Every structure is written in structure tokens, then in C-alpha cells.
Coordinates of C-alpha atoms (C1' of nucleotides) in Angstrom, one line a residue:
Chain A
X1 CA 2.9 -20.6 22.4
X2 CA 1.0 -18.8 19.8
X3 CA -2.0 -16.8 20.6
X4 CA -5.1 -18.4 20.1
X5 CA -8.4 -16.6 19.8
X6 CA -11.7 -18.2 20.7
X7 CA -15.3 -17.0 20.5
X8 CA -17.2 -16.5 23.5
X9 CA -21.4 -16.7 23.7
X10 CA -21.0 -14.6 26.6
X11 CA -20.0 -11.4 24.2
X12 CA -20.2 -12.5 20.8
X13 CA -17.2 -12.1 19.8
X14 CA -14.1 -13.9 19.3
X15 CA -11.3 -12.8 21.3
X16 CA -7.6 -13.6 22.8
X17 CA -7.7 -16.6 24.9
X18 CA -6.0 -15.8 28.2
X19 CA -6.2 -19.0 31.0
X20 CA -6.3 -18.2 34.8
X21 CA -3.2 -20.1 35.0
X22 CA -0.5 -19.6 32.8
X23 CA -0.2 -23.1 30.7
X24 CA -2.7 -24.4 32.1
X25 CA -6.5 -25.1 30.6
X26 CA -10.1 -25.9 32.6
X27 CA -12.9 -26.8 30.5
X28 CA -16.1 -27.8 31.8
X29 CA -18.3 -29.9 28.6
X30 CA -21.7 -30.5 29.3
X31 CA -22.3 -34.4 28.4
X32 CA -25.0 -37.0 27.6
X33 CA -28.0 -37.1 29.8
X34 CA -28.0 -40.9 29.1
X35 CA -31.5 -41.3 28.0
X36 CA -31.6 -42.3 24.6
X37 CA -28.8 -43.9 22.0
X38 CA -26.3 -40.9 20.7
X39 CA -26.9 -39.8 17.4
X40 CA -24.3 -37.7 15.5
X41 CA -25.1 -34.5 16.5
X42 CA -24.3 -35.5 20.1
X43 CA -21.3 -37.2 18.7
X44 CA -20.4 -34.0 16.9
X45 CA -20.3 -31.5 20.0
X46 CA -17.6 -34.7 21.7
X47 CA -16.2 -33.9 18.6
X48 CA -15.6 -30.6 18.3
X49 CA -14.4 -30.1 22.3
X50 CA -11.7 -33.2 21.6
X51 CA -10.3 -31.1 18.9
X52 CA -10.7 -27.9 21.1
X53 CA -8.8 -29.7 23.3
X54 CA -6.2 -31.1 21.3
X55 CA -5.1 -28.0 20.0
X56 CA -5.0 -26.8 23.0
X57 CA -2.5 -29.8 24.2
X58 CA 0.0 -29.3 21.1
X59 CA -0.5 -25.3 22.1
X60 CA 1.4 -26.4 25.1
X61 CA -1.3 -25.8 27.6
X62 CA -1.9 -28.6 30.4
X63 CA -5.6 -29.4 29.8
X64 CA -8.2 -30.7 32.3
X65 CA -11.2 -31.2 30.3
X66 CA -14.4 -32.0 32.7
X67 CA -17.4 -33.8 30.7
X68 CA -19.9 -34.7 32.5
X69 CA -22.4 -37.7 32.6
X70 CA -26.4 -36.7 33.7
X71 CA -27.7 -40.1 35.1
X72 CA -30.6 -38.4 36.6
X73 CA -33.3 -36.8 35.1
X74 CA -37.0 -36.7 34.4
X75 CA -37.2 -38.5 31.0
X76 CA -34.4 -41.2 32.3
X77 CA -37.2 -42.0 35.2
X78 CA -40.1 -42.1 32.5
X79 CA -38.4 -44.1 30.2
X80 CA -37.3 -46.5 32.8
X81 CA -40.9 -46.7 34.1
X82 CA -42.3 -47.1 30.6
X83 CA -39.9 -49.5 29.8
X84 CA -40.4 -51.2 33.4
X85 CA -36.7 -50.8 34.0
X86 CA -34.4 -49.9 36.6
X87 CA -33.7 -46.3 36.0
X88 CA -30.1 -47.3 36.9
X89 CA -29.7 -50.3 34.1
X90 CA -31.0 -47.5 31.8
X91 CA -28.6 -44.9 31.8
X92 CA -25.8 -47.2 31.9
X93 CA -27.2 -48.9 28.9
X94 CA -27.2 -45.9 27.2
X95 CA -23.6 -44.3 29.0
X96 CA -22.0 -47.3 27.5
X97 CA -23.8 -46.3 23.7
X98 CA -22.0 -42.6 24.2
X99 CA -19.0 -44.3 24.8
X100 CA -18.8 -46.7 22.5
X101 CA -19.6 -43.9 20.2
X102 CA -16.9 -41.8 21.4
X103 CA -14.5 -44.3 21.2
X104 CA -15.4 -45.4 17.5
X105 CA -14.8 -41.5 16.5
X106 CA -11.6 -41.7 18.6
X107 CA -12.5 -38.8 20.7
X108 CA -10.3 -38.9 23.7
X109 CA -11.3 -39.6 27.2
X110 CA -11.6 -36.7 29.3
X111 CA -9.6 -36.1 32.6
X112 CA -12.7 -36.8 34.5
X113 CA -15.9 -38.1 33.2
X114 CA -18.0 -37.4 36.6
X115 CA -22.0 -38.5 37.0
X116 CA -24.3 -36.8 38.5
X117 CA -25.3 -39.3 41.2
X118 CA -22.4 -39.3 42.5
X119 CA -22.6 -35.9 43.5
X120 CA -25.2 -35.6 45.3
X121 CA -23.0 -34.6 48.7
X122 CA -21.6 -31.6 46.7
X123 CA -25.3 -30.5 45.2
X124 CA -26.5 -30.4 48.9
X125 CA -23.6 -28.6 50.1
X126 CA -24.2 -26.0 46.8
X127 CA -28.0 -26.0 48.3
X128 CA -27.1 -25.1 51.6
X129 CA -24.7 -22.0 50.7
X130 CA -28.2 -21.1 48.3
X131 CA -30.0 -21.1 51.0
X132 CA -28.2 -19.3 54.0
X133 CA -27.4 -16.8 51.5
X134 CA -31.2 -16.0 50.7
X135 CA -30.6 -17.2 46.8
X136 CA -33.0 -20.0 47.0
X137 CA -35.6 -20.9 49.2
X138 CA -37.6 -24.6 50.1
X139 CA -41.4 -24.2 50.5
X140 CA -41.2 -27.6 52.7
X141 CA -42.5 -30.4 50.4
X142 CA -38.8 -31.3 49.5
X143 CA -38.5 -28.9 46.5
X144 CA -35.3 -26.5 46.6
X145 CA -36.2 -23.4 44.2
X146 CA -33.9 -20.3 42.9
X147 CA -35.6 -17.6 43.1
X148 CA -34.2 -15.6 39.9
X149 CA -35.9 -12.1 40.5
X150 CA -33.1 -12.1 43.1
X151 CA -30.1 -12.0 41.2
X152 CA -27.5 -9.9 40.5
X153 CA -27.7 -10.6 36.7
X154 CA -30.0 -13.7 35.3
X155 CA -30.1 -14.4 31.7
X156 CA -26.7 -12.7 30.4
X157 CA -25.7 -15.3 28.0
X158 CA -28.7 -15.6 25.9
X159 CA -29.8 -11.7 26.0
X160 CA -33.0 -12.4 27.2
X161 CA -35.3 -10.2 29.9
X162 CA -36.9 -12.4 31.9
X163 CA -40.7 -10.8 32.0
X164 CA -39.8 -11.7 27.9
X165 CA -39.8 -15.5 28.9
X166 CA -43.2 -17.1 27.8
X167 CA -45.0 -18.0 30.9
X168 CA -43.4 -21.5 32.4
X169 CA -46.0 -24.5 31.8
X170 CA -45.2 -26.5 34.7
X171 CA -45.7 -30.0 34.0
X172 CA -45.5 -32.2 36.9
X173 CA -45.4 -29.2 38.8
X174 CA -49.0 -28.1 38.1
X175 CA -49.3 -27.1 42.0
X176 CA -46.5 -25.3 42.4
X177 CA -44.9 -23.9 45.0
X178 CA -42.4 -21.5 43.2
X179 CA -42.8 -17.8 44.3
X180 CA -42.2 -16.8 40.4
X181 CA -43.2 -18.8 37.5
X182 CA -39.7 -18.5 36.5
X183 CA -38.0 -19.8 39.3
X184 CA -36.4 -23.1 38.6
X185 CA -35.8 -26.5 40.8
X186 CA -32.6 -27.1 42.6
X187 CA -34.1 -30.0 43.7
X188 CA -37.3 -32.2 43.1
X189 CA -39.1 -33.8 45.7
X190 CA -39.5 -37.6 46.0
X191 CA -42.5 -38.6 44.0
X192 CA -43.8 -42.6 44.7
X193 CA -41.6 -45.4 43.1
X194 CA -38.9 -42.9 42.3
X195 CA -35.2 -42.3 43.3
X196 CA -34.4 -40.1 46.1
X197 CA -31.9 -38.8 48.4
X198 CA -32.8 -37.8 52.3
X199 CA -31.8 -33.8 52.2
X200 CA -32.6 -31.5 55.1
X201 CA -34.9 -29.9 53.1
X202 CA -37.0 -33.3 52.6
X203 CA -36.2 -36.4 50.1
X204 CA -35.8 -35.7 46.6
X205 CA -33.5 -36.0 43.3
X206 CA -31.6 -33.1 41.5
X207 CA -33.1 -31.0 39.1
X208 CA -32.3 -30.7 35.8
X209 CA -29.3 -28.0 36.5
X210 CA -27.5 -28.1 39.3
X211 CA -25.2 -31.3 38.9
X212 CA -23.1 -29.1 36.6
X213 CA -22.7 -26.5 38.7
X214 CA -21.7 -28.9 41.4
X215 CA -19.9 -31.0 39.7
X216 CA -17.8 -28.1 37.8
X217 CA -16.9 -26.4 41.4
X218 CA -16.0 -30.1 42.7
X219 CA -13.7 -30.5 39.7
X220 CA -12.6 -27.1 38.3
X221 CA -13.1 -24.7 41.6
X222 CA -14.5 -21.8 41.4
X223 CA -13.9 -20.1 38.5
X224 CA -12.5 -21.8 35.3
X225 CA -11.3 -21.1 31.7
X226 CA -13.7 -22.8 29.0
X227 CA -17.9 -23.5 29.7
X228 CA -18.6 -26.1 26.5
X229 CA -21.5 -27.4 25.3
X230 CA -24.3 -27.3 22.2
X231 CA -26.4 -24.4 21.1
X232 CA -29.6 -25.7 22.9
X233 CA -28.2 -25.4 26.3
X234 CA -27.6 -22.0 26.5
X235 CA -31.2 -21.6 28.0
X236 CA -32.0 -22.5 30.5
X237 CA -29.4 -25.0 30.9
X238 CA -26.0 -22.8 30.9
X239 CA -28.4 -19.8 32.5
X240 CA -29.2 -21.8 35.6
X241 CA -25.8 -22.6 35.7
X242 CA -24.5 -19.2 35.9
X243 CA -27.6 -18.1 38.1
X244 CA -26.8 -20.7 40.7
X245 CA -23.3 -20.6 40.8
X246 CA -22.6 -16.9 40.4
X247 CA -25.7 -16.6 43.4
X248 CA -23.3 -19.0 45.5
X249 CA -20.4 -16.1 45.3
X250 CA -18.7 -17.8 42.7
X251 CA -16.6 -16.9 39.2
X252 CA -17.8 -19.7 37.1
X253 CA -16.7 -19.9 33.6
X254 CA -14.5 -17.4 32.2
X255 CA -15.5 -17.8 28.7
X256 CA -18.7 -20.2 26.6
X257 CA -18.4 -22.2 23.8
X258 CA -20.9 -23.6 22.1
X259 CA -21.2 -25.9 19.4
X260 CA -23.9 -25.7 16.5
X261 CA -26.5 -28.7 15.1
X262 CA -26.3 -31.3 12.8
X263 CA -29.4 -30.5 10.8
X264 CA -31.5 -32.3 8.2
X265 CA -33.7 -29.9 5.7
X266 CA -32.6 -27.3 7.9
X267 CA -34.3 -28.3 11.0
X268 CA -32.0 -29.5 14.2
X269 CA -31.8 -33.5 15.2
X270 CA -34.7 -34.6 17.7
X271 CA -36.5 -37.4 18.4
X272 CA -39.6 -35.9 18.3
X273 CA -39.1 -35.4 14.7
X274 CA -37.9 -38.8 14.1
X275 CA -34.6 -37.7 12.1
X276 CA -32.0 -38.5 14.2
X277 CA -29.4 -40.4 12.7
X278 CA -27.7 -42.5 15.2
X279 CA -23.7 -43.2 15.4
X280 CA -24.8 -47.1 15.3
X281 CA -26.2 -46.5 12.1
X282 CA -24.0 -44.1 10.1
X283 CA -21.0 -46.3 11.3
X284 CA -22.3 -49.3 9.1
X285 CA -22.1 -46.8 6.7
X286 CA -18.7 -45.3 6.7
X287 CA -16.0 -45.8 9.0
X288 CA -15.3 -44.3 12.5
X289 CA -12.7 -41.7 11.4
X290 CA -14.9 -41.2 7.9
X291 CA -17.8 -39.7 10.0
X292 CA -15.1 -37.8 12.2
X293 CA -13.8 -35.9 9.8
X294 CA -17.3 -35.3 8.1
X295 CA -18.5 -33.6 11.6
X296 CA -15.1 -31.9 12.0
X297 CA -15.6 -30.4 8.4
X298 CA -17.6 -27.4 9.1
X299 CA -16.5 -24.9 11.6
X300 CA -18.2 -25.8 15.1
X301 CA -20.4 -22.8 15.6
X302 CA -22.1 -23.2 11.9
X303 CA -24.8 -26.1 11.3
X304 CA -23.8 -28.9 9.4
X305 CA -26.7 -30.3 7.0
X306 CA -26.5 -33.7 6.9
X307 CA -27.1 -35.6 3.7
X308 CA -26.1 -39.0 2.8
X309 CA -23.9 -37.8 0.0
X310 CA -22.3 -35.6 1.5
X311 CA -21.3 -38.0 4.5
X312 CA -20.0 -39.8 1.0
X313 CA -18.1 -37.8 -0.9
X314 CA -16.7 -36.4 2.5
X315 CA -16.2 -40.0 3.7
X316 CA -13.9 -40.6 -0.6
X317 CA -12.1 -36.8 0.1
X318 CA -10.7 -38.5 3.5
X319 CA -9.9 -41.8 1.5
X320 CA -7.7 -39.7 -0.9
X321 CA -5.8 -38.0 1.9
X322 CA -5.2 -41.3 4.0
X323 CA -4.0 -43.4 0.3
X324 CA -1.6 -40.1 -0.1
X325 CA -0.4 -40.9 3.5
X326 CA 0.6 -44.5 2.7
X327 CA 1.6 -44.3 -0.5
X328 CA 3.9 -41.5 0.9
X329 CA 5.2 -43.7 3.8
X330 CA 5.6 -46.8 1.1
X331 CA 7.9 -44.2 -1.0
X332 CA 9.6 -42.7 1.8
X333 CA 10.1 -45.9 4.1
X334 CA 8.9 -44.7 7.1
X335 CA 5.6 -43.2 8.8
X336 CA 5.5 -39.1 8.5
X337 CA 5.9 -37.4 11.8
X338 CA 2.9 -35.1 13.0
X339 CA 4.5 -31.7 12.2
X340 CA 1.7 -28.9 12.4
X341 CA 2.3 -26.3 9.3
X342 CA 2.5 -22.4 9.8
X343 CA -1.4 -22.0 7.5
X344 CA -2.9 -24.8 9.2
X345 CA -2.0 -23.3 13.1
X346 CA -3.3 -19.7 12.0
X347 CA -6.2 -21.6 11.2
X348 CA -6.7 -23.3 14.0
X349 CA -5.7 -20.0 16.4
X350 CA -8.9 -17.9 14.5
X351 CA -11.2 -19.8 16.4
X352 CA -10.9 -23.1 15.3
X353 CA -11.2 -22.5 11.7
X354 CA -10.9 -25.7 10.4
X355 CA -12.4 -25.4 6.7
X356 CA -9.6 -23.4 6.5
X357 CA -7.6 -25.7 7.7
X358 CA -9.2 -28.0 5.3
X359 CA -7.7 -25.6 2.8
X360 CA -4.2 -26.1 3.8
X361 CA -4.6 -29.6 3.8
X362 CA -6.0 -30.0 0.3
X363 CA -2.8 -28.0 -0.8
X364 CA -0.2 -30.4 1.3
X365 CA -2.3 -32.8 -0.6
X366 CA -1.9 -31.4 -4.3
X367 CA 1.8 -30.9 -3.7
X368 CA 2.5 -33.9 -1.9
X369 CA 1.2 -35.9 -4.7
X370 CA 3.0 -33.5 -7.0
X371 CA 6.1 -34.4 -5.1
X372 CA 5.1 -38.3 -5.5
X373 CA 5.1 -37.9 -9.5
X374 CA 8.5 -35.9 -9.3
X375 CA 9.8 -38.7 -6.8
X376 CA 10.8 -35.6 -4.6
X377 CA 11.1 -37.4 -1.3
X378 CA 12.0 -34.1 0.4
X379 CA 8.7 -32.9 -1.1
X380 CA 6.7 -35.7 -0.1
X381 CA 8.0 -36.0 3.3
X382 CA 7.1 -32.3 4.3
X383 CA 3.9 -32.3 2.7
X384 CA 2.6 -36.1 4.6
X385 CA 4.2 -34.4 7.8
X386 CA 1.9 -31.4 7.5
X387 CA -0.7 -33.2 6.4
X388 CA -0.8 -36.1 9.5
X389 CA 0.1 -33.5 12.0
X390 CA -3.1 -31.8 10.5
X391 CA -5.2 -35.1 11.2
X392 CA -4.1 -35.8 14.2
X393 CA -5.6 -32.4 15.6
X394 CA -8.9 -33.2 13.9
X395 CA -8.2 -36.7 15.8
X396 CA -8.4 -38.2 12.2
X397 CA -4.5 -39.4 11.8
X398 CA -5.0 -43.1 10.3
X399 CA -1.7 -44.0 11.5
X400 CA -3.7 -43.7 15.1
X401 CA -3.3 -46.6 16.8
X402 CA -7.0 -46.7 17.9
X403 CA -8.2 -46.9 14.1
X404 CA -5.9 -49.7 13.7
X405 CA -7.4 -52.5 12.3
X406 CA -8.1 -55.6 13.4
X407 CA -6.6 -57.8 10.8
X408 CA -3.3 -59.8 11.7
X409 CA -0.2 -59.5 10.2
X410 CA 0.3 -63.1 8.8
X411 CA -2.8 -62.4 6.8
X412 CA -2.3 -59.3 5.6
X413 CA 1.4 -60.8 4.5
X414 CA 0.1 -63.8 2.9
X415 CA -3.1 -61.2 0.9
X416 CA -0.2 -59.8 -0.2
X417 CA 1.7 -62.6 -1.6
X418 CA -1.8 -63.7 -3.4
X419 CA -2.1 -60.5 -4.8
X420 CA 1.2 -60.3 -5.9
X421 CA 0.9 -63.7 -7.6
X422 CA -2.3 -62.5 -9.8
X423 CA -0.4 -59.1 -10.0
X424 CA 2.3 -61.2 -11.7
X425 CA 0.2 -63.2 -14.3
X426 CA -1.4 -59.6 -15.2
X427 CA 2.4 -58.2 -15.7
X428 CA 3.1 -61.2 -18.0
X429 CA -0.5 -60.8 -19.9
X430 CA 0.3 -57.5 -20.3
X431 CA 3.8 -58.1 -21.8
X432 CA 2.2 -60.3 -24.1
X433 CA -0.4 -57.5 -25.0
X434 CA -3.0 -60.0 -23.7
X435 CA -5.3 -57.0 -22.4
X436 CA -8.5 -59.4 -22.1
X437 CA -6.6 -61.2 -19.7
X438 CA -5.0 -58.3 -17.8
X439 CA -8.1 -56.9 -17.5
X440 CA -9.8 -59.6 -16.5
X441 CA -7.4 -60.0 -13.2
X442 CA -8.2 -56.5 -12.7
X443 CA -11.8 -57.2 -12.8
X444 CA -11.8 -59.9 -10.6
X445 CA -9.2 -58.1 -8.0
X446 CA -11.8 -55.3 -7.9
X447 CA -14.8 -57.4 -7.5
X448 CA -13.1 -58.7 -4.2
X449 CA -13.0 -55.5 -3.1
X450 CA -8.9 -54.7 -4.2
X451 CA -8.0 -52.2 -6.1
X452 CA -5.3 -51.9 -8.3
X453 CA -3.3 -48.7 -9.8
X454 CA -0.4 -49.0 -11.8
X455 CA 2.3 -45.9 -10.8
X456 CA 5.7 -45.6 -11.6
X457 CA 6.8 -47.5 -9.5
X458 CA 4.9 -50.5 -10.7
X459 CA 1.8 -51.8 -10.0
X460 CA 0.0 -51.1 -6.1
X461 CA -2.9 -53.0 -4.8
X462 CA -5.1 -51.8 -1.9
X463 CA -8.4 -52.4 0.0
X464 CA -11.9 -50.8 -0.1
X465 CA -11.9 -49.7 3.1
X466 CA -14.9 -50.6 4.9
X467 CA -16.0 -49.5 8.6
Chain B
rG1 C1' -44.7 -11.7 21.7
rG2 C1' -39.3 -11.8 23.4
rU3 C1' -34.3 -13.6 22.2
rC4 C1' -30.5 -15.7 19.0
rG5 C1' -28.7 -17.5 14.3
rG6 C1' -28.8 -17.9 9.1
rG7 C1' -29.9 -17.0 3.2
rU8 C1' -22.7 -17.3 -0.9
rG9 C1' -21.7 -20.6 -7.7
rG10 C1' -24.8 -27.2 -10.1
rC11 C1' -23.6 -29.1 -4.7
rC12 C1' -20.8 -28.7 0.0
rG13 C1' -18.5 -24.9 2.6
rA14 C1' -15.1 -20.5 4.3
rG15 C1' -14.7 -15.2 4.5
rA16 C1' -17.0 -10.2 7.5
rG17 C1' -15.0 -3.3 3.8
rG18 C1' -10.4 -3.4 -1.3
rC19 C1' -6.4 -8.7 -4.3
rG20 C1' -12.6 -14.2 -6.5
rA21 C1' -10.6 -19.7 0.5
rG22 C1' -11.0 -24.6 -0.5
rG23 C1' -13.3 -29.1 -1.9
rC24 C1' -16.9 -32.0 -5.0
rA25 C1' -19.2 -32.1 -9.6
rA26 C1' -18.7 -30.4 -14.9
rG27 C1' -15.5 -29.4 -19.5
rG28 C1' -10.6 -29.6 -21.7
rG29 C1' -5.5 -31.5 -21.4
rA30 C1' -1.0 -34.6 -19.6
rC31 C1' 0.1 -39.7 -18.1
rU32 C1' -1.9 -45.0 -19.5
rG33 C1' -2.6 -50.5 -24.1
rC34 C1' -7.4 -49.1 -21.7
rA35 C1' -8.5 -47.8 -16.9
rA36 C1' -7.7 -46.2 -12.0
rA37 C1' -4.8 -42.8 -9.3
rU38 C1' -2.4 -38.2 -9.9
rC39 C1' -1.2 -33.4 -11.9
rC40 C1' -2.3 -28.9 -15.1
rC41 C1' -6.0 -25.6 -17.2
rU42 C1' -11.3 -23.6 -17.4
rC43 C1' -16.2 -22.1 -15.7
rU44 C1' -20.1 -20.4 -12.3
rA45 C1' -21.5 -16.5 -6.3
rC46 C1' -22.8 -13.5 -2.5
rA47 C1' -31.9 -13.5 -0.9
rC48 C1' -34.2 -8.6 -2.4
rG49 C1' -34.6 -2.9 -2.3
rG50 C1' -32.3 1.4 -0.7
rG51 C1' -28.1 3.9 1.7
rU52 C1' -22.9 5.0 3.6
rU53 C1' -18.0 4.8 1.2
rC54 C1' -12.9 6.1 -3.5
rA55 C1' -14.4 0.8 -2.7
rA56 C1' -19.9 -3.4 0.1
rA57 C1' -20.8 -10.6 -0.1
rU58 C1' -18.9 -7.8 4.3
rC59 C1' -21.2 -1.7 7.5
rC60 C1' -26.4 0.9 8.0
rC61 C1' -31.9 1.0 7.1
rG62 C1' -36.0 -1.6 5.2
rU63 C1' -38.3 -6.1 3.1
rC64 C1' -38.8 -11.3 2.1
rC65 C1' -37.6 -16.3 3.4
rC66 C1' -35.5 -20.3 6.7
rG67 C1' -34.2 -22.3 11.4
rA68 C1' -33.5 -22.4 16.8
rC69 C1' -34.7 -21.1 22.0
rC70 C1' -38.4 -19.3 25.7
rU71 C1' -37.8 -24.5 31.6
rC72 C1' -36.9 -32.1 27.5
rC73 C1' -32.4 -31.1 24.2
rA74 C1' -25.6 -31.7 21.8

RNA sequence: GGUCGGGUGGCCGAGAGGCGAGGCAAGGGACUGCAAAUCCCUCUACACGGGUUCAAAUCCCGUCCCGACCUCCA
């Protein structure tokens, strides 16, 4: 296997990717917190850690991807109240929306998609070593605090100092009982008509941080390769990550990736803002592996400003590689095989460069088609390899059997024998120099939504594609 | 206030000291009855001001602008 180089937050720089074990991969991916339907900037961090872990895979390397599900959390109970829900029916509601998201972009299951609640046994136990070990402290309402002035090390990843941190406004916490202002809660204590868990430090839910932690160790060990998540969680998310787990005597995560913002006029998706674009929405739009490759497009760590014509020009550039793809298995006979070409692999080992890939794809495509007007089948055939073994990295291969479509075969036969029939009449109008009438089949093909091109090889008709 | 990113051609989007990534759009050409699709050719660039260097979009200093984080975040 081929070296492959990755940037880490940790140093800033991009460097040779070594795993603990030889051929084998950990990666830990901060998930939903299943408050809210995903929009496409949560979609695109699934995105971009699939592909990660894809390339990976075809690398040879034995991944265990860990992404984890955060059913727990403040705004899931104040939803749920406002909403006079069950917090429970809640974040199921919306753990089925990420999925159903993640399946419509085809990004793969990971090995273990873990939740938070059901790790409460392992936060406790995390708590515990905390606690004999002086790290954290419980001031005996049923809060668990880390006390961060303790610490080896606290705030590595994101360069900060922590008397530079803006004074903590403590929202339901306005009596506090932290010993800093910049301690954090392990563990919140049971408030009236909300979930808790008997601890011996008092009843109380998880705080915000320490499922991950937990939940990484439970899965991973103690130290593993790859830490994954977006931009936003480096603090204080991925910092109370480190602080807690490092504090507990472990390794943690070798190396941090994080993935950048879809953006709108520059600013980052949020609700509060009321510009986030959800998957639902976008998928009536374009299809499922249209808006995959429009968020795999840009290289992870840069933002990706989202416009609507953009998503559409990006969703016709895919449309031209997949018509390539079957007009070169129509030529050839058979489906190309996923080969991965030399440009597109030093690509992908710089860090997951895959504009550049991109690059290597639009020449496969130039030549390919090239090959198509020179009826080189040798031609065609190594250029639709490189080009589907490309796609299926970027988890955009149409030939994917999870983008298959639903229609049956007897129907799409007998389309074909209609269209071949009109195709016919237009051959014979044609002959006849009839071009009103020729065109006029055209016309009315194309109003149902079938286009038709006339190649060397005779006429071809096709669909629109619609999602 | 602290910390972290960014500003590249009409648009999108890479690159991080030396040969102008790539795509879209635009113009021209080939093919076609006309189209469509495809191919060929052409054009436009590094926010600003200094500096280092044989050589700077890339390194350094300064300035301006944009965004993000500082306990809700992908």
C-alpha cells in the first residue's frame, strides 16, 4: 500500500499517515446530536469521512469507523418539552432523518453506529477513574465537573490559553457550583420532568462531552488512529474530549480531522440564521448521488459556498460523466471495472485532494469520449475503468447498486420498444428529408422527458434523470 | 479581547517559491439536414503596500476586507 498523507488539526500540518496497527484503521466520527432534521452541511462531514474511509478500504487497511449518535442533550430535552414530546420519540424521529439522509447520499454504514444512552454504564465508569484520580470533582447536587486548571495540557488543539476564553455565561447553571468558570459538566443533575440516571454522585444525565469519550474507549480502546468531525467541534467539543480522556490516563486519538462548512454568503449553516438547506429539500432538487458529488467537490477542509447553480451545473457535470459511463458500457458490452488510475491515487494520498482528482477525471472523460468517436474500445474501456473506480471512492459510482432505480425491467424493455418505434418513423422522415416531421418526434420525445442524440452508431435515446 | 481560517480569472475551484490544475460560461472551428452529444482551438488570475530571493499567487512585515470559535453547533 501506498503512502497516504493526511492533515492533522492537532499540528497543522499534513503528514504520513502511520496506524497503531499495521493494516489496520480506528476512526472515531463525531455524529448527529439528533435534534433537528440534517441539512447538507451535516450531510457533507458523513460525506467526507465515507470517502476517508473508502480510500482507506481500497488502501488495503481493515477500517473500523465509529460514528456516533448523541440522543441526549439539552436542546433534545427543550425541544421535546416545547414540542410536549417524549424526548425519546424525538431523537429517533430525527436519527431516522440522518439516516435516511445518509442512505440517499449512499454513505456507508459505519462498523458501529453507538448512542449515547446506551452508555451510560461506561460514562460512569469514565467518572469514577475522574474522580479517584483527582481530575474531576462532584460538589454533591449530582453535578460531575472537570476541573481543567488541573491538567497536564487543556486546549492543545485549538491553540487557545484558557484565561483567553471569554468568561463562561452559565445558562441553567446560573448557581454554579464549578470551582472555575471554565470547568465543564461531566454530568448534569436531574432537573424536574427530565431524564436521569441514579449515579453515586446523585441522579443526572450526561453532559454535553463525555459520551464520546466513553463511547470511543468502549469501541476503539484507548488510543486510536483518526478523531473526525466538523470545524465547530474543535472547541469545546474535541477539547473536553481530549481533557477528559487524556485526564483518565489515556492516548486518545492519534491524529484530528476535521471537515469545513457548507456556507451561504460566506456565513456557515445554522438555524439561527434560518439558511439551512435541508437534505429533504435539495433531494427534490437533484438526485442523491447529484448532491454527493456536489459536497464531495471541494476538498474537505475548504468551505463549500452553496448556491443553487452551482448545486446545478455540478449536478449536469455528474450527468455527463454517468452518460459517458453507459454509453461506454453500451459500446463495449459490458460494465467497466473500478480500476483506480496512478493521478487519481496521488490525489487522493495528498490529503484527500479530490479537486484534483476531479482533474483526472475530467481527462478520463475527454479521452474516453475521444476514444468513443475513434471507436477505440481499448481506449474506452481504460478510460470508463479509471473513471468508475474514481466514483466509487467518492461513493458516486452509478452502477452502485444502492442508486439503482426503482423502475422494472419489463417497463424499461417495453419504453424501449416505444421509443424505438417513434425512433423508426423519425429514421424514415428523415430518409424522406421530411425534417418537420423528424423534428417533430424529436420535440415530442423531449417534451416527455427523452432525449435523443444521433451518434455513429445510430440514433440513442435516454432519460432526464430526475431524483 | 483571545484563537483559528480565508480573499485566485465572468463564475466555481485547486496549488503553497520556478514550467499558467481542472471545470463551467464565453468566442471560434469540426461533426450534423438542423439540433443534441462529443472533440479541437482561444481568452481572462492571484485583496493592497513594502520586503527577502536569480525567481513570490506561494516566504516575511504591514494594511484592508470577510468568516468562524470562545461552553448550542457538522
Amino acid at each position: 500500500m501506498s503512502a497516504i498523507n493526511l492533515y492533522d488539526t492537532a499540528t497543522r500540518e499534513v503528514g504520513k499517515f502511520t496506524p497503531i496497527k499495521a493494516g489496520e484503521v480506528s476512526i472515531y466520527v463525531c455524529g448527529a446530536t439528533v435534534q433537528a432534521s440534517p441539512h447538507i452541511g451535516h450531510i457533507r462531514s458523513a460525506v467526507n469521512f465515507d470517502t476517508l474511509s473508502r480510500w482507506l478500504t481500497k488502501s488495503g487497511y481493515d477500517v473500523t469507523l465509529i460514528r456516533n449518535v448523541t440522543d441526549i442533550d439539552d436542546k433534545i430535552l427543550h425541544k421535546a418539552a416545547h414540542e410536549k414530546v417524549s424526548w425519546w420519540a424525538l431523537a429517533m424521529k430525527y436519527e431516522r432523518e440522518f439516516t435516511a439522509a445518509f442512505e440517499a447520499l449512499n454513505v456507508a454504514p459505519p462498523t458501529y453506529e453507538p448512542r449515547a444512552t446506551g452508555h451510560i454504564t461506561q460514562m460512569i465508569e469514565l467518572m469514577q477513574i475522574l474522580i479517584d484520580n483527582g481530575s474531576a470533582y462532584a460538589p454533591g447536587n449530582g453535578d460531575v465537573y472537570l476541573e481543567v486548571r488541573k491538567l497536564k495540557r487543556y486546549l492543545t488543539l485549538s491553540g487557545q490559553r484558557i484565561d483567553g476564553l471569554l468568561p463562561a455565561v452559565d445558562g441553567d447553571e446560573v448557581i454554579s457550583k464549578k470551582r472555575d468558570p471554565r470547568d465543564f459538566a461531566l454530568w448534569k443533575s436531574a432537573k424536574p420532568g427530565e431524564p436521569s440516571w441514579p449515579t453515586p454522585w446523585g441522579d443526572g444525565r450526561p453532559g454535553w462531552h463525555l459520551e464520546c469519550s466513553a463511547m470511543a474507549h468502549a469501541y476503539l480502546g484507548e488510543s486510536f488512529d483518526i478523531h473526525g468531525g466538523g470545524l465547530d467541534l474543535i472547541f469545546p467539543h474535541h477539547e473536553n474530549e481530549i481533557a477528559q480522556s487524556e485526564a483518565a490516563g489515556y492516548g486518545f486519538a492519534k491524529r484530528w480531522m476535521h471537515n469545513a462548512w457548507v456556507t451561504q454568503s460566506g456565513e456557515k449553516m445554522s438555524k439561527s440564521l434560518g439558511n439551512s438547506l435541508l437534505v429533504d429539500v435539495i433531494l427534490q432538487r437533484v438526485r442523491g448521488i447529484e448532491l454527493r458529488w456536489y459536497l464531495s467537490s471541494a476538498h474537505y477542509r475548504s468551505m463549500l459556498e452553496y448556491s443553487q447553480s452551482a448545486l446545478d451545473e455540478s449536478a449536469i457535470a455528474f450527468r455527463r460523466i454517468e452518460s459517458f459511463l453507459k454509453r461506454a458500457t453500451e459500446i463495449t458490452g459490458s460494465q467497466p471495472q473500478a480500476i483506480i488510475g496512478k493521478s487519481f491515487a496521488a490525489a487522493m494520498n495528498d490529503d484527500l485532494a479530490v479537486p484534483a482528482g476531479l482533474a483526472t477525471i475530467a481527462e478520463n472523460l475527454r479521452l474516453g469520449n475521444q476514444g468513443i468517436t475513434d471507436a477505440d474500445s481499448a481506449v474506452i474501456t481504460k478510460n470508463a475503468n479509471e473513471i468508475r473506480g474514481a466514483l466509487e471512492i467518492l461513493g458516486c459510482d452509478p452502477f452502485d447498486t444502492h442508486f439503482a432505480t426503482g423502475s422494472s425491467t419489463d417497463l424499461t424493455q417495453a419504453m424501449d420498444g416505444v421509443v424505438k418505434l417513434a425512433l423508426a418513423e423519425r429514421a424514415s422522415a428523415r430518409e424522406r428529408k421530411d425534417f418537420a416531421a423528424s423534428d417533430a418526434i424529436r420535440d415530442g420525445l423531449l417534451a416527455l422527458g427523452i432525449t435523443i442524440e444521433d451518434t455513429a452508431q445510430g440514433p440513442r435515446w435516454s432519460m432526464i434523470e430526475k431524483s
